[in-house]
Amino acid sequence: MSTNTSSSIPSAGSGRRVLHTDDPSEFLAETRISLKQAPTDCLILLGHGGHGGHGGYGGHGGHEVVPVVTTSSLSDLFADDRMTHLQTLLGMLLDKGMTRGAAMLVLGDGYEEIAPDLVEDITILSASRLLLTASSLLPDPFPLDAVWVVGNSEGRRLLLGSPDGDGERILVSPPRPLRDFAETRAAAGEVYTGRLVPLQGDRRAAVGRLEAVPRSLRLERTGLAARCDPGTLFAEARGALGRLQASSRGPEAPGFVTDCERVASLLSAVAVDRLHWELLAQCVDLGNAATIDREELLQLLVRDGSWRPHEDVCAGGSWYEALSTLREIARGAMTELPIAQRGIAREAWRGLTAMLVILSWWNHRFSTGGCFVDELWEREPESSLAPLLARMTDTPIFPAWWPST
């Protein structure tokens, strides 16, 4: 099953309003900051209201349409329904008031080595198809002012030329070197303003430092009627993770056992459906004035746009990252712990996976949510939960709120 079949519109974070599309290094870096992760093997589409100068597009107040960044898996451009997929993506931006845009096809992460023949094929076939589809979209075209293909640390720009006989002419620029992320103005601006710069591999390194944790847990079955507050347990577990990740602490280190107990308490709690749902609701409550109705949580997120995700529960946010790390710990505990505890670890992993699917979906990251669903389906082929979550990310059913850059 392929679940990367629709756009993933990321929340762009604090105050970000300008994306530069005339420089592939800046375009890629700005998108990385908006996504809070390095774009990999994907199509990036920027939609805007037609205002901007020198390749920079941003919101300036009033009723101006604020630009939106959307990403889609590169594999969608090679699927049988690729034309329908492109038309859907572009049509979605038009429906939201966007009138023009820019695009980038990212091969690998843009910097890693890719076979030159593959780069050329994608440049000629997929990028050209994107240009032609956008220019011929009905009832209204969606002009793309810049289309880039980046790979092998180089970027090539494509333009639609004047018709040549019976066909269209596609102009391809000479390759332009990509600067490292740290050398871009976008990254420098983040550092200058004190915002956290998303560095590739950070989570992998942090999770690697927790290698001893899964085997050191002691999970206990939480009663269905337990009155514990998962929010309190989650706060304690986040603090424990921070200390455990600060260095490669082993079982002999002071406080290691206590911090593992805090992590175990949270995992034991979220193994219960009612408690992981309550924790999800507290994630939704964060930063909102009201408390969401637990019984109608999903229905409210679909119909009421006043419910917007706090940056801490979006990708890169402290709560979201902690849930992701706890999920990886639960995955390790499924094989590291005694057999009697592995079932609890599996149920905790399932509950955390469901939470991350819904949080990703709420943040318009349907592609990311779909990847979580795929993992659930692969590990539990008979799962009754996976088809329900897949409907949200594959269709997709849209949250009521709309993010912007």
XYZ file of C-alpha atoms in Angstrom:
405
model
C 0.000 0.000 0.000
C 1.258 3.507 -0.812
C -0.002 6.141 1.582
C 2.132 9.062 0.337
C -0.611 10.035 -2.061
C -1.526 13.506 -0.913
C 0.074 16.649 0.245
C 1.649 17.266 3.610
C 1.229 20.923 4.518
C 3.559 21.695 7.401
C 3.133 24.312 10.039
C 5.947 26.707 9.440
C 6.600 27.851 12.976
C 7.136 31.243 14.483
C 6.724 34.193 12.186
C 8.223 32.720 9.038
C 6.887 34.613 6.033
C 9.451 34.689 3.183
C 10.684 31.889 0.934
C 13.240 32.596 -1.793
C 12.786 30.534 -4.928
C 15.431 32.021 -7.223
C 18.229 30.333 -5.244
C 17.904 26.536 -4.877
C 20.043 26.463 -1.720
C 17.792 29.019 0.004
C 14.582 27.414 -1.295
C 15.672 24.027 0.073
C 16.869 25.506 3.376
C 13.673 27.508 3.932
C 11.582 24.423 3.261
C 13.719 22.417 5.673
C 13.115 25.023 8.375
C 9.371 25.052 7.676
C 9.187 21.243 7.735
C 11.549 20.996 10.708
C 13.247 18.129 8.925
C 15.334 17.699 5.800
C 13.112 17.204 2.705
C 14.010 13.845 1.160
C 12.850 12.223 -2.088
C 9.930 14.580 -2.417
C 8.230 17.217 -4.501
C 8.053 20.628 -2.832
C 5.350 23.014 -4.007
C 5.128 26.619 -2.871
C 1.844 28.400 -3.555
C 1.360 32.120 -3.152
C -0.966 34.936 -4.134
C 1.251 36.371 -6.834
C 3.000 38.998 -4.695
C 6.738 38.969 -4.253
C 9.912 40.293 -5.694
C 13.342 38.960 -6.571
C 12.200 35.408 -5.993
C 10.938 36.064 -2.463
C 7.362 35.407 -1.445
C 5.743 36.151 1.876
C 2.776 37.532 3.748
C 2.655 41.223 4.553
C -0.590 41.585 6.443
C -4.050 42.685 5.358
C -5.929 40.245 3.173
C -2.921 39.041 1.215
C -2.792 35.296 0.629
C -0.018 33.929 2.825
C 2.223 31.408 0.999
C 1.862 27.718 1.742
C 4.466 24.974 1.341
C 3.250 21.499 0.476
C 5.283 18.328 -0.016
C 4.515 15.000 -1.622
C 6.477 11.787 -1.978
C 8.572 11.646 -5.145
C 7.197 8.159 -5.780
C 3.813 9.724 -6.568
C 5.340 11.248 -9.709
C 6.017 7.761 -11.053
C 2.697 6.144 -10.115
C 0.065 5.209 -12.688
C -2.169 8.025 -11.465
C 0.632 10.624 -11.431
C -1.261 13.098 -13.620
C -4.318 12.957 -11.396
C -2.087 13.374 -8.358
C -0.388 16.468 -9.779
C -3.720 17.982 -10.783
C -5.071 17.337 -7.285
C -2.075 18.995 -5.629
C -2.180 22.051 -7.859
C -5.962 22.277 -7.652
C -5.792 22.194 -3.859
C -3.510 25.240 -3.871
C -5.818 27.052 -6.297
C -8.788 26.288 -4.058
C -6.961 27.939 -1.151
C -6.483 31.189 -3.058
C -2.993 30.551 -4.436
C -2.521 31.858 -7.970
C 1.148 31.121 -8.719
C 3.922 29.037 -7.305
C 7.331 27.407 -7.467
C 8.446 23.807 -7.201
C 11.465 21.676 -6.396
C 12.076 17.970 -6.949
C 14.473 16.738 -4.273
C 16.466 13.594 -5.098
C 17.713 12.006 -1.906
C 18.317 14.968 0.369
C 19.614 17.069 -2.520
C 23.240 16.563 -1.511
C 23.834 12.814 -1.540
C 25.305 11.138 -4.588
C 22.730 10.129 -7.200
C 23.385 8.419 -10.547
C 23.746 11.229 -13.128
C 21.501 9.376 -15.603
C 18.727 9.259 -12.987
C 19.043 12.978 -12.304
C 18.800 13.696 -16.025
C 15.804 11.395 -16.530
C 13.874 12.974 -13.659
C 14.804 16.455 -14.841
C 13.563 15.787 -18.356
C 10.514 13.630 -17.580
C 9.073 14.456 -14.171
C 9.952 18.145 -13.911
C 8.805 18.741 -17.490
C 5.547 16.938 -16.778
C 5.018 19.134 -13.728
C 5.611 22.316 -15.738
C 3.253 21.275 -18.527
C 0.548 20.061 -16.137
C 0.599 23.354 -14.210
C 0.474 25.458 -17.380
C -2.455 23.527 -18.846
C -4.502 23.067 -15.650
C -8.235 23.614 -16.175
C -10.205 25.758 -15.706
C -7.267 27.959 -14.571
C -3.542 27.386 -15.100
C -1.196 27.488 -12.123
C 1.976 29.248 -13.345
C 5.201 27.975 -11.808
C 7.795 30.759 -11.762
C 10.604 28.381 -10.805
C 10.972 24.611 -11.070
C 14.177 23.130 -9.676
C 15.607 19.616 -9.617
C 18.283 19.129 -6.924
C 20.581 16.153 -6.514
C 24.324 15.481 -6.315
C 24.736 18.831 -4.544
C 23.565 20.635 -7.687
C 20.390 22.343 -8.822
C 18.974 22.701 -12.325
C 16.195 25.116 -13.161
C 13.547 24.394 -15.789
C 11.533 26.951 -17.704
C 8.738 26.615 -20.224
C 9.950 28.011 -23.537
C 8.075 29.125 -26.636
C 6.279 26.320 -28.516
C 8.467 24.582 -31.098
C 6.360 23.218 -33.930
C 3.820 20.790 -32.490
C 5.475 20.510 -29.086
C 6.494 22.548 -26.083
C 10.078 23.628 -25.438
C 11.576 22.995 -22.007
C 14.673 25.025 -21.154
C 17.134 23.555 -18.631
C 19.783 25.703 -16.970
C 23.384 24.593 -16.388
C 23.879 22.941 -12.977
C 24.249 25.327 -10.055
C 26.132 24.179 -6.913
C 24.080 23.765 -3.729
C 25.538 25.419 -0.649
C 25.471 23.481 2.587
C 22.474 24.184 4.779
C 24.654 25.883 7.407
C 25.963 28.316 4.778
C 22.540 29.640 3.733
C 21.011 32.956 4.752
C 17.980 31.044 5.996
C 20.018 29.026 8.515
C 21.937 32.122 9.596
C 18.649 33.939 10.170
C 17.398 31.143 12.425
C 20.570 31.270 14.512
C 20.444 35.082 14.709
C 16.853 35.060 15.989
C 17.559 32.264 18.453
C 15.287 29.686 16.866
C 16.266 26.031 16.881
C 17.883 24.931 13.611
C 16.800 21.410 12.560
C 19.983 19.397 12.112
C 19.890 16.148 10.178
C 20.465 13.063 12.282
C 19.731 14.752 15.625
C 16.911 12.365 16.545
C 18.878 9.313 15.391
C 21.814 10.301 17.581
C 19.534 11.040 20.543
C 17.725 7.704 20.215
C 21.081 5.947 19.892
C 22.061 7.289 23.296
C 19.013 5.540 24.763
C 20.126 2.079 23.657
C 20.258 0.744 27.216
C 16.806 2.023 28.181
C 14.424 -0.542 26.580
C 16.097 -3.499 28.270
C 16.160 -1.644 31.593
C 12.413 -1.021 31.772
C 9.942 -2.837 33.962
C 6.485 -2.584 32.455
C 3.412 -3.404 34.524
C -0.153 -3.850 33.347
C -2.206 -0.706 34.028
C -5.781 -1.355 35.043
C -8.520 -0.258 32.651
C -10.057 1.879 35.402
C -6.749 3.369 36.589
C -7.123 6.992 37.703
C -3.602 8.090 36.775
C -3.165 11.262 34.723
C -1.202 10.450 31.534
C -0.367 14.132 31.146
C 1.511 14.147 34.446
C 3.256 10.894 33.559
C 4.185 12.337 30.162
C 5.706 15.463 31.739
C 7.800 13.281 34.042
C 8.827 11.042 31.128
C 9.879 14.069 29.033
C 12.119 15.233 31.852
C 13.572 11.734 32.174
C 14.245 11.535 28.428
C 16.067 14.856 28.537
C 18.403 13.581 31.216
C 18.866 10.180 29.574
C 19.638 11.773 26.208
C 22.056 14.324 27.616
C 24.813 11.716 27.558
C 25.304 8.001 27.071
C 24.204 7.078 30.576
C 24.273 3.407 31.486
C 22.542 1.482 34.270
C 25.329 2.372 36.698
C 24.819 6.132 36.341
C 23.061 7.984 39.178
C 19.384 8.491 38.465
C 19.312 6.091 35.503
C 16.990 3.587 37.192
C 14.633 6.324 38.430
C 14.401 7.884 34.974
C 13.717 4.473 33.421
C 10.904 4.004 35.939
C 9.332 7.290 34.777
C 9.529 6.177 31.144
C 8.077 2.777 32.066
C 5.163 4.379 33.896
C 4.217 6.397 30.824
C 4.537 3.409 28.470
C 2.449 1.239 30.801
C -0.247 3.930 30.819
C -0.442 4.526 27.052
C -0.810 0.768 26.542
C -4.412 1.411 27.681
C -6.626 2.841 24.928
C -8.486 5.214 27.227
C -5.262 6.697 28.595
C -3.449 7.214 25.290
C -6.618 8.871 23.987
C -6.645 11.184 27.022
C -2.998 12.056 26.386
C -3.827 12.797 22.745
C -6.636 15.095 23.915
C -4.203 16.926 26.193
C -1.922 17.406 23.179
C -4.888 18.960 21.360
C -5.718 21.153 24.369
C -2.175 22.553 24.492
C -2.216 26.237 23.563
C -5.982 26.338 22.972
C -8.328 28.303 25.187
C -10.848 25.515 25.675
C -10.737 21.824 26.571
C -11.781 19.613 23.701
C -14.632 17.131 24.093
C -12.936 13.741 24.389
C -15.899 11.930 22.841
C -15.982 14.116 19.709
C -12.296 14.940 19.350
C -11.863 13.915 15.707
C -15.231 15.313 14.634
C -14.338 18.704 16.154
C -10.933 18.776 14.472
C -12.627 18.135 11.119
C -15.332 20.793 11.408
C -13.969 23.503 13.736
C -10.986 25.467 12.412
C -10.440 27.249 15.728
C -8.623 24.146 16.975
C -5.021 24.621 15.808
C -1.986 22.541 16.806
C 0.531 24.144 19.150
C 4.082 24.136 17.779
C 5.120 21.700 20.546
C 2.853 18.985 19.098
C 4.005 19.574 15.501
C 7.021 17.838 13.977
C 10.130 19.202 15.645
C 8.170 20.310 18.727
C 9.179 19.060 22.159
C 6.029 17.006 22.790
C 5.964 15.470 19.307
C 9.651 14.539 19.476
C 9.206 13.011 22.935
C 6.306 10.880 21.686
C 8.441 9.755 18.734
C 11.320 8.835 21.039
C 9.032 6.972 23.441
C 7.659 5.056 20.476
C 11.178 3.975 19.505
C 11.843 2.881 23.096
C 8.618 0.860 23.086
C 9.684 -0.743 19.791
C 12.977 -1.828 21.378
C 11.209 -3.123 24.492
C 9.097 -5.438 22.316
C 12.176 -7.617 21.809
C 14.425 -6.680 24.741
C 12.091 -7.318 27.688
C 10.922 -10.634 29.178
C 8.070 -12.212 27.230
C 5.478 -11.303 29.867
C 6.188 -7.587 29.347
C 6.481 -7.582 25.566
C 2.716 -7.462 25.081
C 2.543 -4.246 27.133
C 5.357 -2.766 25.047
C 3.517 -3.682 21.851
C 0.302 -2.054 23.070
C 2.239 1.069 24.086
C 3.907 1.205 20.650
C 0.502 0.843 18.997
C -1.010 3.625 21.130
C 1.891 6.000 20.481
C 1.740 5.204 16.762
C -1.954 6.077 16.678
C -1.253 9.342 18.503
C 1.485 10.314 16.033
C -0.736 9.474 13.062
C -3.466 11.790 14.342
C -1.048 14.578 15.285
C 0.613 14.330 11.854
C -2.785 14.365 10.166
C -3.891 17.379 12.243
C -0.751 19.207 11.115
C -1.600 18.349 7.458
C 1.317 15.909 7.237
C -0.695 13.187 5.537
C 2.405 11.637 4.014
C 4.120 11.316 7.406
C 0.957 9.957 8.972
C 0.678 7.456 6.138
C 4.195 6.187 6.855
C 3.208 5.527 10.479
C 0.125 3.653 9.270
C 2.282 1.554 6.942
C 4.482 0.572 9.886
C 1.425 -0.400 11.910
C 0.029 -2.453 9.048
C 3.389 -4.157 8.446
C 3.844 -5.111 12.088
C 0.190 -6.018 12.662
C -1.379 -7.154 9.355
C -4.658 -8.027 11.102
C -4.911 -4.641 12.813
C -8.404 -3.180 12.947
C -6.921 0.229 13.803
C -4.750 0.596 10.682
C -7.635 0.767 8.162
C -9.367 3.477 10.210
C -6.203 5.581 10.420
C -5.447 4.960 6.734
C -8.782 6.516 5.753
C -7.698 9.781 7.379
C -4.317 9.951 5.638
C -5.114 8.355 2.265
C -8.392 10.016 1.314
C -7.452 12.406 2.926
C -10.021 13.765 5.337
C -8.841 17.331 5.959
C -8.608 19.032 9.353
C -10.659 22.216 9.486
C -7.712 24.556 10.074
C -5.335 25.529 7.259
C -1.608 26.136 7.883
C 0.552 28.722 6.135
C 4.187 29.664 5.983
